[in-house]
Coordinates of C-alpha atoms in Angstrom, one line a residue:
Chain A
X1 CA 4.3 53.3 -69.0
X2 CA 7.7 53.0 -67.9
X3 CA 7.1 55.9 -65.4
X4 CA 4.6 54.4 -64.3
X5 CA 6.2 51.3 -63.3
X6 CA 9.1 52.8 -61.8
X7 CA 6.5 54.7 -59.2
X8 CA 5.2 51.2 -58.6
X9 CA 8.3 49.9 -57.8
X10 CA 9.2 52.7 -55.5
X11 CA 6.4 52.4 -53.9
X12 CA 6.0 49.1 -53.8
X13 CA 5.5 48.9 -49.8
X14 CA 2.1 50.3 -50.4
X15 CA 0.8 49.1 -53.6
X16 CA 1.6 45.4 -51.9
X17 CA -0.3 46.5 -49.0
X18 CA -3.3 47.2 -50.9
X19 CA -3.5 44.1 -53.0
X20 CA -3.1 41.9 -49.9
X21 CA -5.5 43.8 -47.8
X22 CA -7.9 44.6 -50.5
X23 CA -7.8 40.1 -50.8
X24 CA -8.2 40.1 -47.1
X25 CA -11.0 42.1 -47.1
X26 CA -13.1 40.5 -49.7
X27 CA -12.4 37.6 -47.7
X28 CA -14.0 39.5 -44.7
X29 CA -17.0 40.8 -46.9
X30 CA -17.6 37.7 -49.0
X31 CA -18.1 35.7 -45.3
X32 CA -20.1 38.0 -43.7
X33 CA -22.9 38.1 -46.8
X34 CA -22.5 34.0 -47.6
X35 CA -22.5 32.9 -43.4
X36 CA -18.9 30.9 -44.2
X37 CA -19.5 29.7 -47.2
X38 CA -15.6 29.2 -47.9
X39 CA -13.7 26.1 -46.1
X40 CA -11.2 28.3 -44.4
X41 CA -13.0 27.7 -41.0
X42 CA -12.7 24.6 -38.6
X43 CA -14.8 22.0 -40.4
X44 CA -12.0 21.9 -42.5
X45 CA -10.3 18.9 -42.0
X46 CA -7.0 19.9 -41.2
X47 CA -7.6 22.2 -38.6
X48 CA -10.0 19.8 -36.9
X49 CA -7.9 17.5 -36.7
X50 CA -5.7 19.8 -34.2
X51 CA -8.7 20.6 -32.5
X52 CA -10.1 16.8 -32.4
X53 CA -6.6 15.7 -30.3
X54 CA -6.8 19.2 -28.5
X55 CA -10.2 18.0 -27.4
X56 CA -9.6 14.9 -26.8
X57 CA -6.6 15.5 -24.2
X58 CA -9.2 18.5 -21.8
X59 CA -12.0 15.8 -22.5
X60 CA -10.0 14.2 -20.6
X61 CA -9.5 16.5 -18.3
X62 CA -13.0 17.0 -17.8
X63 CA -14.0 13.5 -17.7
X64 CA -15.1 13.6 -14.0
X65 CA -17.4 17.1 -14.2
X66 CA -18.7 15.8 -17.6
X67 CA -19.6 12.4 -16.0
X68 CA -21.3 14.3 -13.4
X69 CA -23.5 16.0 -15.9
X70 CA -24.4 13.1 -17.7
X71 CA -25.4 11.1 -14.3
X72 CA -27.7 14.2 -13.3
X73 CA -29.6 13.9 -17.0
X74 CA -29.7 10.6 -17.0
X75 CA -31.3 10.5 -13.2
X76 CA -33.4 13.2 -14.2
X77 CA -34.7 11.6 -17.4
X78 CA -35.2 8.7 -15.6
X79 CA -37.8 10.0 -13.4
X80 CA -39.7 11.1 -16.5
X81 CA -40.1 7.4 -17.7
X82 CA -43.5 5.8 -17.4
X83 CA -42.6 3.1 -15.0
X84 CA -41.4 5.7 -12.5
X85 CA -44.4 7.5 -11.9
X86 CA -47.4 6.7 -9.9
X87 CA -50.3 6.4 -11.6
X88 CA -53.3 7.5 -9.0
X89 CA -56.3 5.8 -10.3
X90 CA -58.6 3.0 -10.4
X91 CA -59.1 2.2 -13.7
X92 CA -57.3 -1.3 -15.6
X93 CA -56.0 -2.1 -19.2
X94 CA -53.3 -1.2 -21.3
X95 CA -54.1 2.1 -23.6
X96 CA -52.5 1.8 -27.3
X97 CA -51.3 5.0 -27.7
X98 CA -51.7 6.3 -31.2
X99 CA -51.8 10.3 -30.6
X100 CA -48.5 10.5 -30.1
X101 CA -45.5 10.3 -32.7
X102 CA -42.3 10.8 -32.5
X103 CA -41.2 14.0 -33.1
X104 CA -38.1 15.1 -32.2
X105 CA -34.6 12.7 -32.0
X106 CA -31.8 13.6 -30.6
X107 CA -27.7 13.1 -32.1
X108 CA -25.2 13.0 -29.5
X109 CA -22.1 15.0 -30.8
X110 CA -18.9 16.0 -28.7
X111 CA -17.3 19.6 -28.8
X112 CA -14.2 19.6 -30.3
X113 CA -13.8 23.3 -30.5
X114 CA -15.1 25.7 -28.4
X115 CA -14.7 29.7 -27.2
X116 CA -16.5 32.0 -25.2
X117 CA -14.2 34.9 -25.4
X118 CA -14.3 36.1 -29.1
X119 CA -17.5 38.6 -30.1
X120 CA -19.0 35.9 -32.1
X121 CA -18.2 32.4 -30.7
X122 CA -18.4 28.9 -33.1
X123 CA -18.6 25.8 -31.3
X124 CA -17.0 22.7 -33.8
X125 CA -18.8 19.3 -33.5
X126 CA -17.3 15.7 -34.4
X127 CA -20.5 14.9 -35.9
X128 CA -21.2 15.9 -39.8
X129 CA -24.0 15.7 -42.6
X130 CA -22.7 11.3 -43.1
X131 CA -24.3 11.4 -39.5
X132 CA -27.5 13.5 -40.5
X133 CA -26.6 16.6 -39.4
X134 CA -28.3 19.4 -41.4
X135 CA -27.2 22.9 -41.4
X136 CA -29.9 25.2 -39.2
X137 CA -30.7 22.8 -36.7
X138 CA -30.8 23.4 -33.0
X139 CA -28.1 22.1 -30.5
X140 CA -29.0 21.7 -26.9
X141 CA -26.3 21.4 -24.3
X142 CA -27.0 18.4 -21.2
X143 CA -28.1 21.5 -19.2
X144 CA -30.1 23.8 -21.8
X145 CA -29.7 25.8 -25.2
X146 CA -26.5 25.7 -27.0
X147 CA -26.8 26.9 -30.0
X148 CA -27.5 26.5 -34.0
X149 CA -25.9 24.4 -36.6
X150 CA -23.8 26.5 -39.3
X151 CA -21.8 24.8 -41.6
X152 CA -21.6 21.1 -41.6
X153 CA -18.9 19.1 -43.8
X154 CA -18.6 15.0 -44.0
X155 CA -17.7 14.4 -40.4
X156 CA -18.0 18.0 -38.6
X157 CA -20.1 20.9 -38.1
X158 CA -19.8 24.4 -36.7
X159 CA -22.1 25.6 -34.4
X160 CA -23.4 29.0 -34.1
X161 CA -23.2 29.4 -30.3
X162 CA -25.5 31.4 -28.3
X163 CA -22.9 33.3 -27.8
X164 CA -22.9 34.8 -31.0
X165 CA -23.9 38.6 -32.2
X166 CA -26.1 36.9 -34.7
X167 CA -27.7 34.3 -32.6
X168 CA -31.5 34.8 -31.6
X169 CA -33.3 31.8 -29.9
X170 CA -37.8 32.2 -29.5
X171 CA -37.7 31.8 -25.4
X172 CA -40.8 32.3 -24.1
X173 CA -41.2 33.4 -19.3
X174 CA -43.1 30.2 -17.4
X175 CA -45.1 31.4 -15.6
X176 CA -46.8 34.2 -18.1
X177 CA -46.0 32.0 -21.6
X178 CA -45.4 35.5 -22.9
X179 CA -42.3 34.9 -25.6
X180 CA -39.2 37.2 -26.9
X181 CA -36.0 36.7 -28.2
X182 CA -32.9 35.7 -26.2
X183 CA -30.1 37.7 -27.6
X184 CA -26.3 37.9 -26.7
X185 CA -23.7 40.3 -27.5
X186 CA -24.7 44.2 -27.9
X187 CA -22.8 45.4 -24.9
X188 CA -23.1 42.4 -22.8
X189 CA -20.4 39.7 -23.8
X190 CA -20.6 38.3 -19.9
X191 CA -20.4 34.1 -21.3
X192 CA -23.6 33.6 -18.6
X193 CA -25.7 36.1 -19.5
X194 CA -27.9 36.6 -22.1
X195 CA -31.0 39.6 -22.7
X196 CA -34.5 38.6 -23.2
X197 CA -36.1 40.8 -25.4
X198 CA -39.0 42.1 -27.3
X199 CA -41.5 41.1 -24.4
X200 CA -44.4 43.5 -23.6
X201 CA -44.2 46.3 -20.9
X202 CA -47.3 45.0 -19.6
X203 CA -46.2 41.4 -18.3
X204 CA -45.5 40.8 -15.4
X205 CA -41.8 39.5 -14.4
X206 CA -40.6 37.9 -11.3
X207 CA -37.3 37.7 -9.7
X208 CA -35.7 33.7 -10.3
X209 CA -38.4 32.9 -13.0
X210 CA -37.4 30.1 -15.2
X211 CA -37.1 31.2 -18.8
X212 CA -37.3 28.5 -21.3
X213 CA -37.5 28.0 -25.4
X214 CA -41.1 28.5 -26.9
X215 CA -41.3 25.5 -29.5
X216 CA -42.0 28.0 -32.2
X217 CA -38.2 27.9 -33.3
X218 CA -36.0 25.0 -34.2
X219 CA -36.3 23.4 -30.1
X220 CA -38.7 21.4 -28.4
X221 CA -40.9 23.5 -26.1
X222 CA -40.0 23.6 -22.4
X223 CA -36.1 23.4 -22.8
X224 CA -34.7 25.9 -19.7
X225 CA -32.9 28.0 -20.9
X226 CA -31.9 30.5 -18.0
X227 CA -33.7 32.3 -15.1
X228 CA -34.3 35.9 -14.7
X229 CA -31.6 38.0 -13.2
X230 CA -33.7 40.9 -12.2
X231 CA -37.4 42.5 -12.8
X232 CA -36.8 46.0 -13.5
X233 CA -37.5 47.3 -16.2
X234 CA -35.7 50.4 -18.3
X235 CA -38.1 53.5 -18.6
X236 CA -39.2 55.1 -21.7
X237 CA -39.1 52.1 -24.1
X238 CA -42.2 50.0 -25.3
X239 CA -40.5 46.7 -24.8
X240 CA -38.7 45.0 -21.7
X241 CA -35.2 43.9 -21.7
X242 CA -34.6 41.4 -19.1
X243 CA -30.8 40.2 -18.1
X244 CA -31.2 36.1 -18.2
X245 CA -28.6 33.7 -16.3
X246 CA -28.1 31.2 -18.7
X247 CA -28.3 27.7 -17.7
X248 CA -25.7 26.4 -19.9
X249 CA -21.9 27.0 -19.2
X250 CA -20.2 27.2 -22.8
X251 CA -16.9 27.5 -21.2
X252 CA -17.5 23.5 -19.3
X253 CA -19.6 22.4 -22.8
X254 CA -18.2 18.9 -23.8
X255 CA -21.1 17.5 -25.2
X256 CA -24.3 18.9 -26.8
X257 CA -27.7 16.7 -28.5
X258 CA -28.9 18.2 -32.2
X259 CA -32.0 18.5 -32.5
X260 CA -33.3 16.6 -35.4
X261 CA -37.0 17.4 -36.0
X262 CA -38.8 15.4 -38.3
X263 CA -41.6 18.0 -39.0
X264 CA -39.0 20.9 -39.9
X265 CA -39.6 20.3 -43.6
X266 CA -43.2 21.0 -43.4
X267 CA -43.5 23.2 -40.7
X268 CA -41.3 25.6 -43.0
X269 CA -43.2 24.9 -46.2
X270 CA -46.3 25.4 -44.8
X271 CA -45.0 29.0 -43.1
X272 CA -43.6 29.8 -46.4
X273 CA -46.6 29.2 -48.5
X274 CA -49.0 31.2 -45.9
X275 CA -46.2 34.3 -45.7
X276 CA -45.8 34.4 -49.7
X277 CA -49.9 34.1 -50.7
Chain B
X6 CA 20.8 31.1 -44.6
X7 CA 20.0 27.8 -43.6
X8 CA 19.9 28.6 -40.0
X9 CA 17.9 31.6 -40.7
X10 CA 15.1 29.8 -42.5
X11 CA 14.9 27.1 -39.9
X12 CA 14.4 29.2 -37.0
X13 CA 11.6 30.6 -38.6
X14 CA 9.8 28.1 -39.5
X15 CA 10.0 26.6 -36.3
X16 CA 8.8 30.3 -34.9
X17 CA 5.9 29.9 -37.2
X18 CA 5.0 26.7 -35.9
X19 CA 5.8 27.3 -32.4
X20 CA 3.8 30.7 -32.4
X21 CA 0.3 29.5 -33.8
X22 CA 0.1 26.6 -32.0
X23 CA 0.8 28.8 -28.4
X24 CA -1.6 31.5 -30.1
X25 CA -4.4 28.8 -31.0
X26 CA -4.1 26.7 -27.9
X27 CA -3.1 28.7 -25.1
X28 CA -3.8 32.3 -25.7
X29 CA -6.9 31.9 -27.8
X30 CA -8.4 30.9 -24.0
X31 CA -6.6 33.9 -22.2
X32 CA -9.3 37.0 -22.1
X33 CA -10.1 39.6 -20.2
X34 CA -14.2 38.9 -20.9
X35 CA -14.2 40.5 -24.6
X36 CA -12.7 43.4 -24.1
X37 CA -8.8 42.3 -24.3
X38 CA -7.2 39.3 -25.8
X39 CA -3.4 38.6 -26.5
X40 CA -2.3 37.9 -29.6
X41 CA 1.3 37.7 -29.6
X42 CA 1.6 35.3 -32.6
X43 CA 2.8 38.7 -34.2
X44 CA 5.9 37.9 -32.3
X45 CA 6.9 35.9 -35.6
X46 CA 5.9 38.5 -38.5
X47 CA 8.0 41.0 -36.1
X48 CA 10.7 38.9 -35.6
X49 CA 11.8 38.3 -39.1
X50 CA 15.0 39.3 -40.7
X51 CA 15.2 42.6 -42.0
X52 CA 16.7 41.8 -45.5
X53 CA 13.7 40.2 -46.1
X54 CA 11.9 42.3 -49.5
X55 CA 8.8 43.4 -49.0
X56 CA 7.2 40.9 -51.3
X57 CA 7.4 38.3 -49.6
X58 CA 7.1 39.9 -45.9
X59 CA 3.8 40.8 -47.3
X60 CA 3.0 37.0 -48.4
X61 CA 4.2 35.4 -45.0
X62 CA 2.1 38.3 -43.1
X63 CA -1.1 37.3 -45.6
X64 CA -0.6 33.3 -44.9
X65 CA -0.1 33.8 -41.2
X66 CA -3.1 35.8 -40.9
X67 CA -5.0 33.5 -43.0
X68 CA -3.8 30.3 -41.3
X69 CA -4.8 32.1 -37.5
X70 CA -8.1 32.7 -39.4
X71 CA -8.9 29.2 -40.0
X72 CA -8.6 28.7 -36.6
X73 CA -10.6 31.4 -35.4
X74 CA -13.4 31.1 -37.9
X75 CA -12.9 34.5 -38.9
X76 CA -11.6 34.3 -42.7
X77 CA -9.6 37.1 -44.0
X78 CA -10.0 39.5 -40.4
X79 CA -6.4 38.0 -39.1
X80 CA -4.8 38.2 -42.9
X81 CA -6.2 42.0 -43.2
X82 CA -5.0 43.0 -39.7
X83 CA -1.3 41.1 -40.3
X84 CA -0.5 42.5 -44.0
X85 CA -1.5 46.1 -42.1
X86 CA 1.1 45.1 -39.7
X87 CA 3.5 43.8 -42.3
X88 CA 2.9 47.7 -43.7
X89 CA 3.7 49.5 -40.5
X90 CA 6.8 47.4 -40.0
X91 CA 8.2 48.6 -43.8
X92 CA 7.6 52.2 -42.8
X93 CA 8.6 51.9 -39.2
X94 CA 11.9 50.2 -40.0
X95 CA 12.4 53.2 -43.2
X96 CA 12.4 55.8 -40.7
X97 CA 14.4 54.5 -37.9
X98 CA 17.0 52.4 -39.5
X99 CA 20.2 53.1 -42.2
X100 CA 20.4 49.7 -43.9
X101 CA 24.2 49.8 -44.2
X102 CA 24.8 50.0 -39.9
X103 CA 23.6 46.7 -39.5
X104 CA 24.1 43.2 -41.2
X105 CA 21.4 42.0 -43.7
X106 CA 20.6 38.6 -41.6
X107 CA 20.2 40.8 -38.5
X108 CA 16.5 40.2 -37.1
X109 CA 14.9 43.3 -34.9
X110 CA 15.1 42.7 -31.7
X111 CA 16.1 44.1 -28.2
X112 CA 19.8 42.0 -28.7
X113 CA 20.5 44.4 -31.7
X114 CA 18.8 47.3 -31.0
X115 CA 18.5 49.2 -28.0
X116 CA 15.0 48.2 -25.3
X117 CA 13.3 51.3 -26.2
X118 CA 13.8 51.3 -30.2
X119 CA 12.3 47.4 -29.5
X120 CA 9.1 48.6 -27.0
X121 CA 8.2 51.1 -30.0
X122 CA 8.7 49.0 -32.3
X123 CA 6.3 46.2 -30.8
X124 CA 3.6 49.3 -29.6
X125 CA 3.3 50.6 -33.0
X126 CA 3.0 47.4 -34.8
X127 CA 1.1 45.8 -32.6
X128 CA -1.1 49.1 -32.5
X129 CA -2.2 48.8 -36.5
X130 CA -2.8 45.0 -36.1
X131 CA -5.0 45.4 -33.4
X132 CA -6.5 48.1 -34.7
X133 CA -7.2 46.6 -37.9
X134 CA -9.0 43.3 -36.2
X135 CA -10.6 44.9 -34.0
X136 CA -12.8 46.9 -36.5
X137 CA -12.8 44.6 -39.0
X138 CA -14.3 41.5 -36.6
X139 CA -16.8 44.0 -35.4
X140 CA -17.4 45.8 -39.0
X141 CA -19.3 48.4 -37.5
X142 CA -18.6 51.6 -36.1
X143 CA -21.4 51.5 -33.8
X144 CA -19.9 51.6 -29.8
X145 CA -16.9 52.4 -31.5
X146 CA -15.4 53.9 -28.2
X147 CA -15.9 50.3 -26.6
X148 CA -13.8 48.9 -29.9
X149 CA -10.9 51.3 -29.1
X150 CA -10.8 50.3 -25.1
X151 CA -10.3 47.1 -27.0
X152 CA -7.3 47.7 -28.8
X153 CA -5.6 50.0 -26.4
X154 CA -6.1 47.3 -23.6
X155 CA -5.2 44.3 -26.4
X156 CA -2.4 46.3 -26.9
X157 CA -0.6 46.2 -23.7
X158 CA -1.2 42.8 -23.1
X159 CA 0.3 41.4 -26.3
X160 CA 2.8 44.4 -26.1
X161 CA 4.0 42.6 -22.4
X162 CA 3.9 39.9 -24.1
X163 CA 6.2 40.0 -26.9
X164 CA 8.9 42.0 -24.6
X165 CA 9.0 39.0 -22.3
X166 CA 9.4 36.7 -25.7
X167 CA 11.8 38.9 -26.7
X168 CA 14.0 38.6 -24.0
X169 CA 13.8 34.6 -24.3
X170 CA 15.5 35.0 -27.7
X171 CA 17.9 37.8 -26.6
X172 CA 21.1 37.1 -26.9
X173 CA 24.1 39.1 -25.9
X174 CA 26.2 41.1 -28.0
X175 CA 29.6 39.5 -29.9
X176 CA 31.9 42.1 -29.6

């Protein structure tokens, strides 16, 4: 025993090193299996703090391109009212809509932490579950996708960004409706580019056709997403994969909409039930 | 003593906050980043026992990992480097030439014993994160163009930090 104490000792500079790396890596292993289930990440509230007064001075910053953005929405959402739209026929009288019901709503949250350099990027929101933000919900950016909701505490949330080895958004080509997966990472980490794939050799691609989300994952259908870079497709394999610019830049992203959607619950029980009988 | 402890502390703070703030947004693409917050963990005195090098290496690490979102990658990588800075500084240094509140650096040793010093520690860190924050060995050749070109950056990076805190020799 007491031999074996005095080996320790000598070789202590090892023996430490494997306790504290052996801790580290648990940490690793135990994060990867749980997606963050432990608090050392930035909806802790010390470390956003630091980011919410890093973000608040390049908000600041940005004010002028971010204003700019918000103009072009707002003018562009503006032309999709009622009022602003001609309506080319003869016929009187106000129609009572009841087909229609609100669906999706929308929470404004500003970035507080952002990065588009790292393999598996995490954007950090100021908005948290007291504001009704759910973990899995979709984030759109003022100019397309952004990503999905990870980990939300009391007053924050991290995001999963696009730009994230694990991220894969339903986007579905305009002009054919066929739908695939937009991924990022695997060889590409270019911050505007993402690949579309899993979409059949036998559709038809063009050159500059809009790409946008297919409604059968946690967006509203029709959200751009990117445009296609370039047509060509890679011989010998059954699927195409097809470079996308993305709309969105994550390295100007100040603020992003969740997407609350009020039909999530039983949109998922219902798929559950069917996949389980 | 005093003096000792203050200085780093204030490296400690100094270092994460450049680290998190400034060089966290420094990249080329993915395929380099600096991290030259290891310019604390190198620069600490070398009576210091290994205990508690290796607890200040694991708290650093774990306290960069909070701010990258990636807990326990930064703390595995860091008590690796805390590892190959006990070995390195066996081999290349008799404990009785120098004074025990002597830190490493280029003021007390020579500019090459320092750029070996920082390219081999630096080396294991990066190594270390790098595989750990991909955890797989598949493209493993583009993970070691990672490190190699991670490691001159923060490698040109700590010299140039170095020679902030050089200071000439009293003789």
């Amino acid at each position: 025993m007491r031999n074996l104490w005095i080996f320790i000792s000598k070789y202590n500079a090892f023996f430490l090193f494997m306790l504290y790396f052996s801790l580290a890596f648990l940490l690793v292993v135990r994060n990867n299996a749980y997606q963050r289930a432990g608090s050392i990440n930035s909806a802790n509230r010390v470390v956003a703090y630091f980011y919410g007064h890093y973000s608040d001075l390049t908000g600041y910053l940005n004010l002028a391109e971010t204003n700019r953005a918000l103009a072009d929405e707002n003018a562009r959402l503006r032309g999709e009212l009622e009022v602003s739209k001609f309506h080319n026929d003869t016929t009187q009288g106000q129609i009572i809509d009841t087909v229609s019901q609100q669906r999706y709503t929308y929470i404004v949250a500003q970035v507080i932490k952002n990065s588009i350099h790292q393999k598996n990027n995490v954007i950090t929101i100021n908005r948290g579950s007291r504001h009704g933000i759910q973990k899995g919900m979709g984030v759109l950016s003022p100019t397309g996708v952004a990503g999905i909701v990870l980990q939300v505490s009391e007053h924050f949330a991290t995001v999963q960004s696009l730009l994230h080895s694990d991220t894969r958004i339903s986007a579905s080509l305009q002009k054919s409706k066929a739908f695939g997966s937009l991924v990022w990472g695997e060889d590409n980490f270019n911050p505007r580019m993402a690949y579309l794939d899993d979409i059949p050799n036998h559709v038809k691609v063009t050159e500059g056709e809009p790409v946008v989300t297919s409604g059968y994952s946690l967006f509203p259908p029709g959200i751009p997403v990117g445009h296609v870079i370039s047509a060509t497709s890679k011989g010998g394999k059954s699927f195409l994969e097809i470079p996308i610019a993305l709309t969105t830049d994550f390295a100007r992203l100040q603020i992003v909409y969740v997407v609350k959607d009020d039909f999530a619950e039983e949109k998922h029980q219902l798929e559950e039930a069917s996949t389980d009988g | 003593m005093g003096r000792v402890l203050s200085l780093n502390i204030f490296r400690f703070i100094i270092f994460i906050l450049m680290q998190v703030f400034l060089f966290r947004n420094i990249g080329y693409y993915n395929l380099a980043a600096p991290f030259p917050y290891i310019y604390f963990l190198l620069a600490l005195p070398l009576s210091i026992s290994n205990f508690t090098l290796y607890t200040i290496a694991f708290l650093t690490g774990l306290t960069v990992d909070a701010f990258y979102d990636t807990p326990g990658v930064h703390a595995a990588a860091c008590t690796a480097l805390a590892w190959a800075r006990v070995v390195f500084l066996n081999i290349t240094i008799q404990p009785e030439n120098h004074e025990l509140q002597a830190t490493p650096g280029m003021s007390e040793m020579s500019f090459r014993w320092y750029f070996i010093y920082a390219l081999v520690l630096s080396f294991f860190h990066h190594l270390v994160l790098f595989i750990l924050e991909v955890f797989s060995f598949a493209n493993f050749h583009y993970t070691l163009i990672s490190v190699f070109l991670s490691c001159i950056f923060t490698v040109v990076l700590l010299l140039l930090f170095d020679f902030i805190f050089y200071r000439k020799k009293k003789r």
